[in-house]
Short mmCIF file of C-alpha atoms in Angstrom, two decimals:
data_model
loop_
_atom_site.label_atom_id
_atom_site.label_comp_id
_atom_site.label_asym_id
_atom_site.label_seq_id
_atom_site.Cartn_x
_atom_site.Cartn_y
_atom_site.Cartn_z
CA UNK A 35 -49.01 -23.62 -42.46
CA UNK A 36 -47.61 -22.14 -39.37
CA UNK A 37 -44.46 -20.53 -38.65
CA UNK A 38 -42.35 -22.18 -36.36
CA UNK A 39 -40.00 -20.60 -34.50
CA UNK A 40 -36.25 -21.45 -35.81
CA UNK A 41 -33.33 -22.43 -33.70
CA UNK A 42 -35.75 -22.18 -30.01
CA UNK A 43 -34.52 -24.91 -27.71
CA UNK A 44 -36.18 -26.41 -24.71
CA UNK A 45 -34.89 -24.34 -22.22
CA UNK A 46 -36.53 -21.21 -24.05
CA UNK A 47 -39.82 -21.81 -22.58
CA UNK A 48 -38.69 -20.51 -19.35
CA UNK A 49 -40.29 -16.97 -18.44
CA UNK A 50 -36.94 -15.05 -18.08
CA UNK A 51 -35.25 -16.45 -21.28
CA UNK A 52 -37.72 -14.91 -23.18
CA UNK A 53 -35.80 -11.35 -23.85
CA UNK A 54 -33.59 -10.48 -26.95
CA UNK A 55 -30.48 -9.28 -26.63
CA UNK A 56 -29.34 -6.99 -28.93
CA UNK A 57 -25.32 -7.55 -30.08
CA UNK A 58 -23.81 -3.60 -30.42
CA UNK A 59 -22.25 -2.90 -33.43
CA UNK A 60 -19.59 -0.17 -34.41
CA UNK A 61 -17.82 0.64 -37.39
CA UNK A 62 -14.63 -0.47 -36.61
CA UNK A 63 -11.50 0.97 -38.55
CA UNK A 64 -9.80 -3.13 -38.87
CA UNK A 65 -9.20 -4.32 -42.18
CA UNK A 66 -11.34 -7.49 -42.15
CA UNK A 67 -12.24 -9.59 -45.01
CA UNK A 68 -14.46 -7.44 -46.91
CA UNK A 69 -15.47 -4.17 -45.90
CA UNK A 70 -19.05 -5.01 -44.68
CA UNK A 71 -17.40 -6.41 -41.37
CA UNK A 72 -18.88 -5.24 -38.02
CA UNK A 73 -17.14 -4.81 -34.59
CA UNK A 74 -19.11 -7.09 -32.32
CA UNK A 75 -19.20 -6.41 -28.53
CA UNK A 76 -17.84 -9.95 -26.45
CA UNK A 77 -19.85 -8.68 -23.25
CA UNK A 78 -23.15 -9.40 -24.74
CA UNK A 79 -22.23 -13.07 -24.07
CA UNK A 80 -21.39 -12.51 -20.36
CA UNK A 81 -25.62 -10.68 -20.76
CA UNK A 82 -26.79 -14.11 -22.68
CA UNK A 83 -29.43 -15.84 -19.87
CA UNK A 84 -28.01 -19.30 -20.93
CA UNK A 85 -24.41 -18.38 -20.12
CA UNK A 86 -25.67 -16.53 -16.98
CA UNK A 87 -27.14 -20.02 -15.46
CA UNK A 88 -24.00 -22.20 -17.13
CA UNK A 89 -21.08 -19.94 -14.87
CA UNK A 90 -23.58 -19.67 -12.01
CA UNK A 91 -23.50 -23.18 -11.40
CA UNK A 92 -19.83 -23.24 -12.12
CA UNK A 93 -19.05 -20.64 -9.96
CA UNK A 94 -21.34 -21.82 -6.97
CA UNK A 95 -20.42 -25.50 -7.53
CA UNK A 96 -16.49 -24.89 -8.18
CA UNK A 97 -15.13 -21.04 -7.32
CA UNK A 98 -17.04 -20.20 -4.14
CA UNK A 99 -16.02 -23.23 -2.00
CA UNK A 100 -12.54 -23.24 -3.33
CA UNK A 101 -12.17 -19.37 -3.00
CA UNK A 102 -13.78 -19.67 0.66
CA UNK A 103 -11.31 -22.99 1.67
CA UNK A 104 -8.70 -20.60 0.43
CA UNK A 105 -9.37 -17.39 2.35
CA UNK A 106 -10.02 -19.67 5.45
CA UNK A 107 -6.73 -21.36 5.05
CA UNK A 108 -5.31 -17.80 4.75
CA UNK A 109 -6.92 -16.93 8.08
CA UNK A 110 -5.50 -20.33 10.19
CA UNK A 111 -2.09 -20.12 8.54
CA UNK A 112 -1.42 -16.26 8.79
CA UNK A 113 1.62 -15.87 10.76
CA UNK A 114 1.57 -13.59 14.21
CA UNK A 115 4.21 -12.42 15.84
CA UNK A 116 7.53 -10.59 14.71
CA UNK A 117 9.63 -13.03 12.76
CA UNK A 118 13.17 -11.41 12.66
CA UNK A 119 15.87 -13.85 14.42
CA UNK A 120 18.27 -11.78 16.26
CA UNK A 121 21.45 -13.96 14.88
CA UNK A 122 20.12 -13.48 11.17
CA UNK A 123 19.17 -8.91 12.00
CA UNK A 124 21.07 -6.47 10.13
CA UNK A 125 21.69 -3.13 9.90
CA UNK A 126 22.03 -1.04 6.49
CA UNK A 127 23.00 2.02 6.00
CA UNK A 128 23.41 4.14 2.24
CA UNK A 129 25.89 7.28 1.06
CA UNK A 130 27.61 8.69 -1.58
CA UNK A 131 31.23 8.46 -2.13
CA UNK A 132 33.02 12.16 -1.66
CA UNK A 133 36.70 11.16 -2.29
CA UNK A 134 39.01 8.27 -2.76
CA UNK A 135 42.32 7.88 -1.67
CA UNK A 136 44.69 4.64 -2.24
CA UNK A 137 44.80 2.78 1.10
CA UNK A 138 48.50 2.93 2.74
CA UNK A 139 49.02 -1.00 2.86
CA UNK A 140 47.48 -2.29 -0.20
CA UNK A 141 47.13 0.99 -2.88
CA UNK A 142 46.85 -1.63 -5.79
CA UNK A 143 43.65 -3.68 -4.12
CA UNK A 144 41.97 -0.93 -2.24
CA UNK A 145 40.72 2.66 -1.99
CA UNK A 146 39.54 4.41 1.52
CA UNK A 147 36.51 6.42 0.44
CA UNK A 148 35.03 9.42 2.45
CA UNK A 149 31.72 8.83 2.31
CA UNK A 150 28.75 11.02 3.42
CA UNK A 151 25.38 8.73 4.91
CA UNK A 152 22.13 9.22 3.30
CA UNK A 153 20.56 6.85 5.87
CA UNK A 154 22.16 5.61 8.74
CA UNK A 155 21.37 4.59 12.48
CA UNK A 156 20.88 6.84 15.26
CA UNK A 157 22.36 10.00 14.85
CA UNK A 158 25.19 9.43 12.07
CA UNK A 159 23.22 10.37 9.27
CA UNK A 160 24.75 13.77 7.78
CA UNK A 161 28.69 12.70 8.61
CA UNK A 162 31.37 11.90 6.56
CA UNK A 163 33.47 8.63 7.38
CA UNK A 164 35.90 6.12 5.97
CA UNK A 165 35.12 3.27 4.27
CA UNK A 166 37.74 1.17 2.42
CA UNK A 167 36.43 -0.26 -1.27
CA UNK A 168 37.59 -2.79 -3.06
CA UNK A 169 40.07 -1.28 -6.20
CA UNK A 170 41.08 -2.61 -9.71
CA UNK A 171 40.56 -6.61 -9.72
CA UNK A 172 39.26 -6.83 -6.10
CA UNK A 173 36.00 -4.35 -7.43
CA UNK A 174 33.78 -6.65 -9.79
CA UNK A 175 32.29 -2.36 -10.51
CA UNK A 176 34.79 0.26 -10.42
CA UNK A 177 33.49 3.32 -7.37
CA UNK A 178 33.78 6.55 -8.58
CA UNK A 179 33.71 9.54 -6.78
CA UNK A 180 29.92 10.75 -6.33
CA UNK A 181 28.60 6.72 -6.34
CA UNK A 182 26.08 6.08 -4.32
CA UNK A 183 26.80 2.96 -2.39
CA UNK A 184 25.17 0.52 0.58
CA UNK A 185 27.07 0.19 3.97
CA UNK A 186 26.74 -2.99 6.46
CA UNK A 187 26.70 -1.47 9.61
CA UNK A 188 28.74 -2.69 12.87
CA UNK A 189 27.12 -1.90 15.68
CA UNK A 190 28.95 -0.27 18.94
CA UNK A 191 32.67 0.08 16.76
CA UNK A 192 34.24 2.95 16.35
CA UNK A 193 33.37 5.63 13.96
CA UNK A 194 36.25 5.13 11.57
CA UNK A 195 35.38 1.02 11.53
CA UNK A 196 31.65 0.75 11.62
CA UNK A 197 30.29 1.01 8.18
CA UNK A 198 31.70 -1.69 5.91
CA UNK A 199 31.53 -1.40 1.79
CA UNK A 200 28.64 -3.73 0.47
CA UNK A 201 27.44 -3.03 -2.86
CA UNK A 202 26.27 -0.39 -5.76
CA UNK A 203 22.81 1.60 -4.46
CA UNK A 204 20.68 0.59 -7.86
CA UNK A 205 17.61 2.05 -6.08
CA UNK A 206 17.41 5.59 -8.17
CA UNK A 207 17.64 3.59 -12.03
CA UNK A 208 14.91 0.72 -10.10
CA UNK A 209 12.87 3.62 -9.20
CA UNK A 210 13.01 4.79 -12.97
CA UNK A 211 12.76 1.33 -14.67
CA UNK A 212 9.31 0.93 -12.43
CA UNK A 213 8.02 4.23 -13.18
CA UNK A 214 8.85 3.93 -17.08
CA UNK A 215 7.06 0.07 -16.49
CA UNK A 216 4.45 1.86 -14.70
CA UNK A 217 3.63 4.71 -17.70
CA UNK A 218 3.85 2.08 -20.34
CA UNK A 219 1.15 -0.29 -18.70
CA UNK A 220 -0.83 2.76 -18.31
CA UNK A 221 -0.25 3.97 -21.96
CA UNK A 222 -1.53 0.44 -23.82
CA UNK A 223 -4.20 -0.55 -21.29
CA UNK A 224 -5.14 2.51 -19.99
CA UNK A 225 -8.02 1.96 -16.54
CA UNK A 226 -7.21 -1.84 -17.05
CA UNK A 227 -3.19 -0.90 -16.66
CA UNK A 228 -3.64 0.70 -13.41
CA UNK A 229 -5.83 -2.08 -12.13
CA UNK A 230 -3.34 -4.33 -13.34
CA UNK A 231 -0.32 -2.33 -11.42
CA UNK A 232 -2.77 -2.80 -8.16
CA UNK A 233 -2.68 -6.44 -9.04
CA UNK A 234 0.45 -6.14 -9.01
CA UNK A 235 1.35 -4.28 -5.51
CA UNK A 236 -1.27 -6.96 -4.28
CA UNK A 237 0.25 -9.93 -5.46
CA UNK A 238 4.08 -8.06 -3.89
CA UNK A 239 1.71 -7.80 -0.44
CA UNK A 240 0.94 -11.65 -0.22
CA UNK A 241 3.90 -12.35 -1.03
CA UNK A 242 5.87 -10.48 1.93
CA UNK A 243 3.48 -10.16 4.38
CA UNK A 244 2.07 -13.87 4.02
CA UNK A 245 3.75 -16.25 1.98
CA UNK A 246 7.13 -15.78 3.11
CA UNK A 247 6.62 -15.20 7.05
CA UNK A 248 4.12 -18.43 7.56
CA UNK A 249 6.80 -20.51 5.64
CA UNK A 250 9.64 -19.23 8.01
CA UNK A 251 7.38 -19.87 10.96
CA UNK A 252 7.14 -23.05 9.96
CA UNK A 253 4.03 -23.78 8.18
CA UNK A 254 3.76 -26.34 5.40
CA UNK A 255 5.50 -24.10 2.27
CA UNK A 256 3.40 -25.98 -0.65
CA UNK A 257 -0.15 -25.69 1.72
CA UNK A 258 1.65 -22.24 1.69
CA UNK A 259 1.99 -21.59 -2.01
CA UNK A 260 -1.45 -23.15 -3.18
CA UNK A 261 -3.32 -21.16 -0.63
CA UNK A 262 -1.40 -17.82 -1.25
CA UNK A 263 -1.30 -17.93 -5.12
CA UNK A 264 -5.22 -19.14 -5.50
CA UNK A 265 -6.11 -15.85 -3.16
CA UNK A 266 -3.44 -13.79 -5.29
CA UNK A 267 -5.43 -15.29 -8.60
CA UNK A 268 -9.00 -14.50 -7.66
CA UNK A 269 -7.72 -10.43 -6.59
CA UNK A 270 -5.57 -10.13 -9.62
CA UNK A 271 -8.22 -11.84 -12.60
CA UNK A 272 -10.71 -10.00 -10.70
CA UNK A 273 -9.43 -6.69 -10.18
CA UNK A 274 -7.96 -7.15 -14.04
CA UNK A 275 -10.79 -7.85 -16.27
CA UNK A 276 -13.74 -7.60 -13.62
CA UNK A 277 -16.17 -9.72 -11.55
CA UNK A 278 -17.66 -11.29 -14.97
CA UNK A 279 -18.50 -14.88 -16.80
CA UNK A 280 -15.55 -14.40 -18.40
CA UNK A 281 -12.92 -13.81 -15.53
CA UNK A 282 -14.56 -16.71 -13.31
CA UNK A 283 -13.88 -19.23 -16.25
CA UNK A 284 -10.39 -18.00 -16.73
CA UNK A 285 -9.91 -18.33 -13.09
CA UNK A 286 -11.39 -22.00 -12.44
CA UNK A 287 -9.30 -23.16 -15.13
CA UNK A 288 -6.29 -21.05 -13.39
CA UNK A 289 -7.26 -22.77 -10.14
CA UNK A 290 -7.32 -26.66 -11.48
CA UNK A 291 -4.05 -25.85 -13.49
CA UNK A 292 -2.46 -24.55 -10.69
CA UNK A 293 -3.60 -28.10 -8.68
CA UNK A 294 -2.00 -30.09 -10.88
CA UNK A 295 1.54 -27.73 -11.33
CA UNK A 296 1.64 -28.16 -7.48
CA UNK A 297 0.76 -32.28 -7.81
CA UNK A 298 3.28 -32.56 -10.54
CA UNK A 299 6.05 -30.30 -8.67
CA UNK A 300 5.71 -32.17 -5.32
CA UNK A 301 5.64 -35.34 -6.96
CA UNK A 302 8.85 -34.95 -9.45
CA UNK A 303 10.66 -33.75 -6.33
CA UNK A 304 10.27 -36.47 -4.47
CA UNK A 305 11.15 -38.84 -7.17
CA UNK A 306 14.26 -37.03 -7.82
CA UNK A 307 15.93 -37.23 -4.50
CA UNK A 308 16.36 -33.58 -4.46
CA UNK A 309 17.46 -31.78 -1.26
CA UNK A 310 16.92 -28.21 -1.69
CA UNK A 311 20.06 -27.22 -1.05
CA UNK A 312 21.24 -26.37 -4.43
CA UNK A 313 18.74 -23.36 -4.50
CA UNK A 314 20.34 -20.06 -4.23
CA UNK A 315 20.13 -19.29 -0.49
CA UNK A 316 18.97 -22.28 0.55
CA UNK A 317 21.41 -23.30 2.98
CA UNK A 318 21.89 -19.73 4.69
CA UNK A 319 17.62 -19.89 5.27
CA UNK A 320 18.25 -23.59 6.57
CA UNK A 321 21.21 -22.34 9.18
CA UNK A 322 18.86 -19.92 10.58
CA UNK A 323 15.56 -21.73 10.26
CA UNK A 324 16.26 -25.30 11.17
CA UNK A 325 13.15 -27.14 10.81
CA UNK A 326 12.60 -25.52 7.41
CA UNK A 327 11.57 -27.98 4.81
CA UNK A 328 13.40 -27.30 2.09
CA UNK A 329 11.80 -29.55 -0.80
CA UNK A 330 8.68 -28.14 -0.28
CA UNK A 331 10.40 -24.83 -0.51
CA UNK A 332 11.58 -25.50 -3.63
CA UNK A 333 8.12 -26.74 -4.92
CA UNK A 334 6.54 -23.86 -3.76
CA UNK A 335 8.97 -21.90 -5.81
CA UNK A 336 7.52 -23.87 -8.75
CA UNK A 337 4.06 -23.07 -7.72
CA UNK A 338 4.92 -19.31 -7.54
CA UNK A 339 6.81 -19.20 -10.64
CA UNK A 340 3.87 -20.71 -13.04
CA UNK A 341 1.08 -17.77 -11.27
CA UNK A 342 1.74 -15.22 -14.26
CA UNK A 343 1.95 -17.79 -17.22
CA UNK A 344 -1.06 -19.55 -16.23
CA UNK A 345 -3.15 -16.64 -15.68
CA UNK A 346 -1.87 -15.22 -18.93
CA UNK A 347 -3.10 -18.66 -21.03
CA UNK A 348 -6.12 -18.95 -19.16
CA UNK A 349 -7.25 -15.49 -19.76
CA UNK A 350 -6.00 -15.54 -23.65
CA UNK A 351 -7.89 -19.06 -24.02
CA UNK A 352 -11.46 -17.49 -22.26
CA UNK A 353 -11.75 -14.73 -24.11
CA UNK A 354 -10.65 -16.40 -26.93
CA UNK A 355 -13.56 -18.76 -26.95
CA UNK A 356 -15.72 -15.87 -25.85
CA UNK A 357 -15.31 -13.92 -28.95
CA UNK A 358 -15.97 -17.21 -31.15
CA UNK A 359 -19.13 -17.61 -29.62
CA UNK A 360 -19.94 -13.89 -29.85
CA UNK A 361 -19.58 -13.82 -33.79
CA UNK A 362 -21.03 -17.21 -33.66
CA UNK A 363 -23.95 -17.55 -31.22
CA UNK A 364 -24.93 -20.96 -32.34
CA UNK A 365 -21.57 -22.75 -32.18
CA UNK A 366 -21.88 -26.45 -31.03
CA UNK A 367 -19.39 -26.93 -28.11
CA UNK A 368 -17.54 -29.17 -30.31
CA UNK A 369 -16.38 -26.39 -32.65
CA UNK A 370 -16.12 -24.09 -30.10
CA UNK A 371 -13.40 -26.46 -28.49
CA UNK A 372 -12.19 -27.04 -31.76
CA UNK A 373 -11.06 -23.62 -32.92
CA UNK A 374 -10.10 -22.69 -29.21
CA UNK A 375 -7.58 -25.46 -29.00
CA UNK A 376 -5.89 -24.43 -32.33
CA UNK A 377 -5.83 -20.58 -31.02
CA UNK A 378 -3.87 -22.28 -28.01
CA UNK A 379 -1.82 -24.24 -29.76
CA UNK A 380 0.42 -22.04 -30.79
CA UNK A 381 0.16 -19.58 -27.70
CA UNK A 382 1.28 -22.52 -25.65
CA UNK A 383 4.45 -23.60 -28.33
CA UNK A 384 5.66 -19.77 -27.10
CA UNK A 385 4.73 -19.49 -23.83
CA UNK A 386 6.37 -22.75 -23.01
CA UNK A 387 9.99 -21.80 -24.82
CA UNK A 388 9.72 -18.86 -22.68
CA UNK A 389 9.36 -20.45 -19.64
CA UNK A 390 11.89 -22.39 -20.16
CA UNK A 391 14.42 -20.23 -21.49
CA UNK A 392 13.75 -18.31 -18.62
CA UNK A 393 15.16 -21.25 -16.21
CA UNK A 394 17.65 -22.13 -18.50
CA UNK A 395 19.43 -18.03 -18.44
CA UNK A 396 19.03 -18.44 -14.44
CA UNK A 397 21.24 -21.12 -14.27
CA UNK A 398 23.54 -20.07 -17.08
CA UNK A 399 26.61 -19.16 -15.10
CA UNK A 400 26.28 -23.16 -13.77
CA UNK A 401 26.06 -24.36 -17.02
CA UNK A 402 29.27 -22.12 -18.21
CA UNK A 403 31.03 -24.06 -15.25
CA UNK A 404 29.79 -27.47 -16.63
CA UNK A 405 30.98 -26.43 -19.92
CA UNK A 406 34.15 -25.10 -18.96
CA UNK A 407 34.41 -29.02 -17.30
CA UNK A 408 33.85 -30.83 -20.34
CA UNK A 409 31.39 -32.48 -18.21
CA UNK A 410 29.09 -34.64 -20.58
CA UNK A 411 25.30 -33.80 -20.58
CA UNK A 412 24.18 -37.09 -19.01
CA UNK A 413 26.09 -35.69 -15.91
CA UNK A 414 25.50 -32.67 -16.41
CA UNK A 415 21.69 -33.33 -16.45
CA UNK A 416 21.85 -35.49 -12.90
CA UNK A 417 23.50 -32.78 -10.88
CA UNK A 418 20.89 -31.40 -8.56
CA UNK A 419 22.09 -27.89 -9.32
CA UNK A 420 21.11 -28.17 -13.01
CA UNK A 421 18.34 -31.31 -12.64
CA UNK A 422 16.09 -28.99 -10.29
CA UNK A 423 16.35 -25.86 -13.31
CA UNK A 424 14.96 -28.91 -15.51
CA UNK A 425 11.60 -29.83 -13.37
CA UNK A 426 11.22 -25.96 -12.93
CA UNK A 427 10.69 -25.68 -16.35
CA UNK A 428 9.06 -28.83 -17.47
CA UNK A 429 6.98 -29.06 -14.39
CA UNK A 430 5.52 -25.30 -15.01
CA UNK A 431 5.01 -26.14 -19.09
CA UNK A 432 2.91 -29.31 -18.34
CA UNK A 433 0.87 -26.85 -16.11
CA UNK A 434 0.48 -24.46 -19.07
CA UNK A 435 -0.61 -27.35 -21.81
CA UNK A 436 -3.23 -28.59 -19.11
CA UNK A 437 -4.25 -24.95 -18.79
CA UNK A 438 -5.33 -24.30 -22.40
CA UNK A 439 -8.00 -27.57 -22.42
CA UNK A 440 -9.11 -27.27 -19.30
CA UNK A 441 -10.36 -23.31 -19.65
CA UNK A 442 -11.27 -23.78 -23.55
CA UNK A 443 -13.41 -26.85 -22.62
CA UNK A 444 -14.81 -24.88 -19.12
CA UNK A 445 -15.29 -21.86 -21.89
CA UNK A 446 -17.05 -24.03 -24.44
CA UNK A 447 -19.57 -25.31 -21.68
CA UNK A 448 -20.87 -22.25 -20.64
CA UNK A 449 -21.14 -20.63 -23.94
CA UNK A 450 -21.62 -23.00 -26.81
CA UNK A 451 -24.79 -23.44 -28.65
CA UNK A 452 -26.35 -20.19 -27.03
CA UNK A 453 -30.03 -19.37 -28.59
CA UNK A 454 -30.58 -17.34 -31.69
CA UNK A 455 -33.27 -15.70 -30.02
CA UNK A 456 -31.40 -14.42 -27.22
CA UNK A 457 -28.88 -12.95 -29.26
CA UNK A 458 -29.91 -10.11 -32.25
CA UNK A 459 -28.25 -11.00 -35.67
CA UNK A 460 -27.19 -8.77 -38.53
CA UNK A 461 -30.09 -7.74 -40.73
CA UNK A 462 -28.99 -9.14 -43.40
CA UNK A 463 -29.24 -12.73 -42.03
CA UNK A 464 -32.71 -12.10 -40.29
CA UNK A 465 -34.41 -11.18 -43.45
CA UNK A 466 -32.75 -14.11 -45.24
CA UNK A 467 -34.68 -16.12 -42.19
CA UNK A 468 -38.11 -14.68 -42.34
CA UNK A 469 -37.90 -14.74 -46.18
CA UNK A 470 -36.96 -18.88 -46.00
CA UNK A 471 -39.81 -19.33 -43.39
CA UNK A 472 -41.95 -17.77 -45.16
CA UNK A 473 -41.41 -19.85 -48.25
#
């Protein structure tokens, strides 16, 4: 009797599918269960011909038009023209403090600092002037001698009144916090870190030099946010874990979750009556920018704020279902969904505490207020102040738990059931094969 050739599918009779690909192997140092466990390499499915032609039509059907309406959007909505507004301009200068002395009127509230400028306009950088400082419970930070402080500047006074006290300069322990954040990134992820701190400086470029100028010049802010955060997505994912199988299903499912986050946002909004104003800053933007609408402001914000969760639980969830179907090459899509949605199960129970906790300590010093009231929860719930922390976080978790189905199911379609022939299996399991066929 004939051999027949065992788990060969239709498609298999296609000249091109006819190649085996060989899975590498290493001896991994993991403790597994058992020690005859082998370290199998995930990119072999992104080689596998029948994934190949599942993303392809994906990526053609799905990622290319979206990724081209995007860029085009980009293109018609990029703002021209210099956006400062002369009522709104200020000047900054920086120094450190040299010596205090009590001010003659008030010695208990205030100090008069000599202060040398670091930066300054014109030609004052170098001198030494007065600058009075709040003292004792007028200074929310004590100044020392040898702080380093920022200066509003008042242009045309006098020397002795121009520069006015504004704040602690933070910039030299930023500048160490980002270089220590910088090393660490590096340190774990090593190539991948520093593509990931481009990301990064890519995502802080849209963000300034696109996102927040066409707002202010008046385009629509969600159109804004959708357009701005699907182009930051597709650089980021890209740059990240390369122009793969992989990275394109982690960022269509990135793209449709971050759809419906914007759908849900502008929706909830609406329904709640909010007016934007209750967002920190809102009303000084809306003094100087009139026609700025400020509820789609604040569901852009939304949109913004879910980029970096649902890229992380799309990611996790792709390669998740990747490395199933790598140590499983004939998994049914059924099982591949099946295991994927448990993996993302409980990355989503943690994800979404975070992102909620992470509303719930911005608004903290408003809730201390409410408490301080005695205020009971029902109230404290309908104030916009506190109601618009509440869709912020809810809104952005729904968008994560749509996440993990959509890009475990997108996974499971372009990698389930993949040919045995395609894909070489451990010895051990071929001879048990040939020995059973030929029985």
């Amino acid at each position: 009797m004939a051999k027949r050739t065992v788990g060969r599918r239709r498609a298999d009779t296609k000249p091109n599918r006819g190649r085996r690909l060989e899975i590498p192997r290493g001896h991994g140092h993991g403790h597994g269960h058992g020690h005859g466990s082998e370290v199998i390499d995930t990119s072999v499915v992104d080689s596998d011909a029948v994934v190949a032609r599942r993303v392809r039509i994906v990526v053609a059907g799905v990622l290319i038009p979206l990724i081209a309406a995007a860029v085009i959007a980009m293109i018609v909505l990029w703002p021209g023209g210099d956006l400062k507004i002369a009522a709104a301009e200020q000047t900054g200068a920086s120094g450190t403090v040299v010596s205090l002395k009590a001010c003659p009127e008030t010695p208990a509230d205030c100090d008069e600092a000599t202060v040398k400028l670091r930066s300054a306009p014109g030609s004052d950088k170098g001198l030494e002037v007065p600058v009075e400082v709040p003292k004792g419970k007028n200074a929310a930070v004590e100044i020392k001698a040898g702080d380093r402080i920022i200066l509003g500047v008042q242009k045309g006074a006098a020397i002795a009144d121009r520069y006015q006290y504004v704040d602690h300069d933070r910039s030299i322990p930023l500048i160490w916090l980002a270089v220590i954040f910088a090393i660490a990134v590096i340190a774990l992820s090593r190539w991948r870190g520093v593509a990931a701190l481009g990301a990064l400086g890519i995502t802080a470029l849209t963000l300034t030099q696109f996102i927040l100028p066409a707002i202010l010049k008046g385009s629509n802010p969600l159109l804004v946010a959708v357009v701005g955060g699907s182009v930051i997505m597709v650089i980021a994912l890209y740059l990240t874990h390369g122009i793969n199988a992989q990275s394109s299903v982690a960022l269509a499912g990135t793209i449709a979750s971050l759809g419906l986050t914007a759908f849900l946002g502008w929706g909830f909004v609406k329904l709640s009556a909010f007016s934007g104003l209750a967002s920190d800053g809102a009303s000084a933007v809306k003094a100087y920018v009139p026609g700025l609408d400020l509820t789609g402001l604040l569901v852009a914000g939304i949109v913004i704020g879910s980029l970096g969760v649902l890229d992380d639980v799309t990611v996790t969830q792709a390669s998740a279902v990747w490395e199933l179907s790598a140590a499983n090459p004939a998994a049914s899509r059924a099982s591949l969904i099946g295991a994927g949605l448990r993996i993302g199960r409980a990355h989503v129970a943690s994800v979404v505490n975070t992102l909620v906790l992470a509303y719930a300590g911005a608004a903290l010093p408003i809730l201390m207020v409410f408490a301080i009231g005695g205020v009971s929860t029902g109230y404290l719930l309908s104030t916009e102040i506190v109601a618009v922390e509440v869709v912020r976080g809810l809104v952005g978790s729904l968008g994560i738990i749509a996440a993990v189905p959509l890009t475990t199911a997108l996974a499971a379609m372009a990698v389930a059931d993949r040919s045995r022939d395609l894909v070489g299996v451990p010895e051990s399991v071929a001879g048990a094969g040939e020995s059973a066929v030929s029985g």
